Amino acid sequence: MGFMKVAMLFLSITIVFSFFMATLTGAAEYKVGDDAGWTFGSANVNYRIWASTKKFQVGDILVFVYDKTQNNVLRVSLHDYHNCNAANPIRSYSSGNDSITIMGPGHYYYICGFPGHCLTGQKVDVRVPKVFRPSDFPTGSPSPAPATPLSTTSVHVTAPAPAKSSAPSLFINNGLGLGLSLTLYMIVIGAEYVF
């Protein structure tokens, strides 16, 4: 086998392997508040709008950068988030440069625990949607809904908490199929070089 054939085979395998590894490490890193960071006062960051422009996924990393003498980060419950209650945090961070990995779907509520900061908007709700696998979709046609009379009474229903999934989301929605297809293609191409 000639040097050029071996070099092309090696290059092809290297390219496919690189693509495959890139699809497996698809976690994004988000600096909360972008350039302004996690701050209070003059920066006027609307963290609700900031979070709504992102598509968070399991495995992503939230980076809170702030002056630790004037701010902190508290992960809190929904109730404490709405009421800016810093008394019972789920987790506290105070290094000034905290990296937090998103471990599952759901809402992650963060506030600043310094007096007055949360009340003026230094809080963020990070929503991580559930990753749908093919098994999550129904296979048959949907049943028609039963006919019910119209009602003028409204009912408030609270949605259940997101289900915790024990299945890793590493291989979901990250181009793995394309990576495997390219790998198979390169093996076929490589076989042509070898034989």
XYZ file of C-alpha atoms in Angstrom, residues 13-131:
119
model
C -10.134 8.561 10.255
C -8.774 11.591 12.133
C -11.438 13.886 10.658
C -14.267 11.493 11.494
C -12.933 10.917 15.013
C -12.658 14.666 15.595
C -16.227 15.229 14.408
C -17.480 12.365 16.549
C -15.765 13.730 19.672
C -17.116 17.212 19.005
C -20.675 15.866 18.973
C -20.155 14.113 22.292
C -18.871 17.209 24.063
C -21.626 19.571 22.977
C -22.024 21.294 26.354
C -22.229 25.056 26.155
C -20.903 27.526 28.694
C -23.069 30.536 29.523
C -21.771 33.573 31.398
C -24.851 34.742 33.290
C -25.591 38.311 32.208
C -23.071 38.050 29.343
C -20.494 40.880 29.509
C -22.151 42.557 32.522
C -21.985 39.362 34.565
C -23.949 38.784 37.763
C -24.352 42.316 39.038
C -26.605 44.769 40.783
C -27.365 48.391 40.012
C -25.870 50.325 37.131
C -25.582 47.455 34.642
C -29.386 47.181 34.360
C -29.290 43.548 33.228
C -32.688 41.934 32.825
C -31.837 38.344 33.707
C -35.315 37.125 32.733
C -34.765 38.363 29.181
C -31.168 37.086 29.205
C -32.312 33.554 30.129
C -35.173 33.593 27.606
C -32.697 34.072 24.758
C -30.737 30.911 25.641
C -31.428 27.255 24.904
C -30.086 25.524 27.985
C -29.463 21.775 27.934
C -28.363 19.146 30.406
C -24.576 19.326 30.713
C -24.336 23.053 29.988
C -22.360 25.191 32.419
C -23.592 28.412 34.016
C -20.784 30.790 34.962
C -21.585 33.473 37.513
C -18.919 36.207 37.549
C -19.346 38.901 40.193
C -17.733 40.975 42.925
C -17.881 38.624 45.907
C -17.834 41.509 48.380
C -21.112 42.834 46.974
C -22.914 39.790 45.517
C -23.390 36.063 45.893
C -25.384 33.321 44.174
C -28.059 31.270 45.905
C -29.948 28.427 44.295
C -33.446 28.546 45.746
C -36.904 26.993 45.402
C -39.606 28.488 43.179
C -41.372 29.968 46.216
C -38.170 31.564 47.508
C -37.354 32.818 44.003
C -40.680 34.643 43.700
C -40.437 36.030 47.244
C -36.690 36.823 47.092
C -36.210 34.768 50.236
C -32.503 34.087 50.824
C -32.999 32.354 54.203
C -33.235 28.745 52.936
C -31.002 28.289 49.883
C -30.630 24.891 48.261
C -27.011 25.782 47.547
C -24.832 28.861 48.132
C -21.953 30.157 46.019
C -19.658 33.021 46.957
C -16.338 32.687 45.116
C -16.993 35.486 42.614
C -16.485 33.063 39.713
C -18.799 30.067 40.099
C -19.279 27.400 37.421
C -22.421 25.329 37.847
C -23.124 22.315 35.628
C -26.768 21.683 34.750
C -27.397 18.105 35.847
C -30.961 17.492 34.682
C -34.081 19.016 33.133
C -36.255 21.448 35.060
C -36.045 24.960 36.426
C -33.006 26.227 38.293
C -33.724 29.348 40.313
C -30.872 31.639 41.371
C -30.970 34.877 43.341
C -28.477 37.224 44.931
C -28.777 36.970 48.697
C -27.517 40.487 49.472
C -30.332 42.694 50.834
C -32.350 44.421 48.122
C -30.547 42.869 45.144
C -33.123 40.195 44.281
C -36.030 42.608 44.732
C -34.537 44.866 42.062
C -34.071 42.022 39.576
C -30.847 40.199 40.399
C -32.403 36.782 39.953
C -32.586 34.307 37.101
C -34.770 31.324 36.207
C -32.810 28.868 34.055
C -35.217 26.519 32.277
C -33.798 23.249 30.967
C -36.305 21.339 28.833
C -36.644 17.598 29.006
C -34.838 15.904 26.145
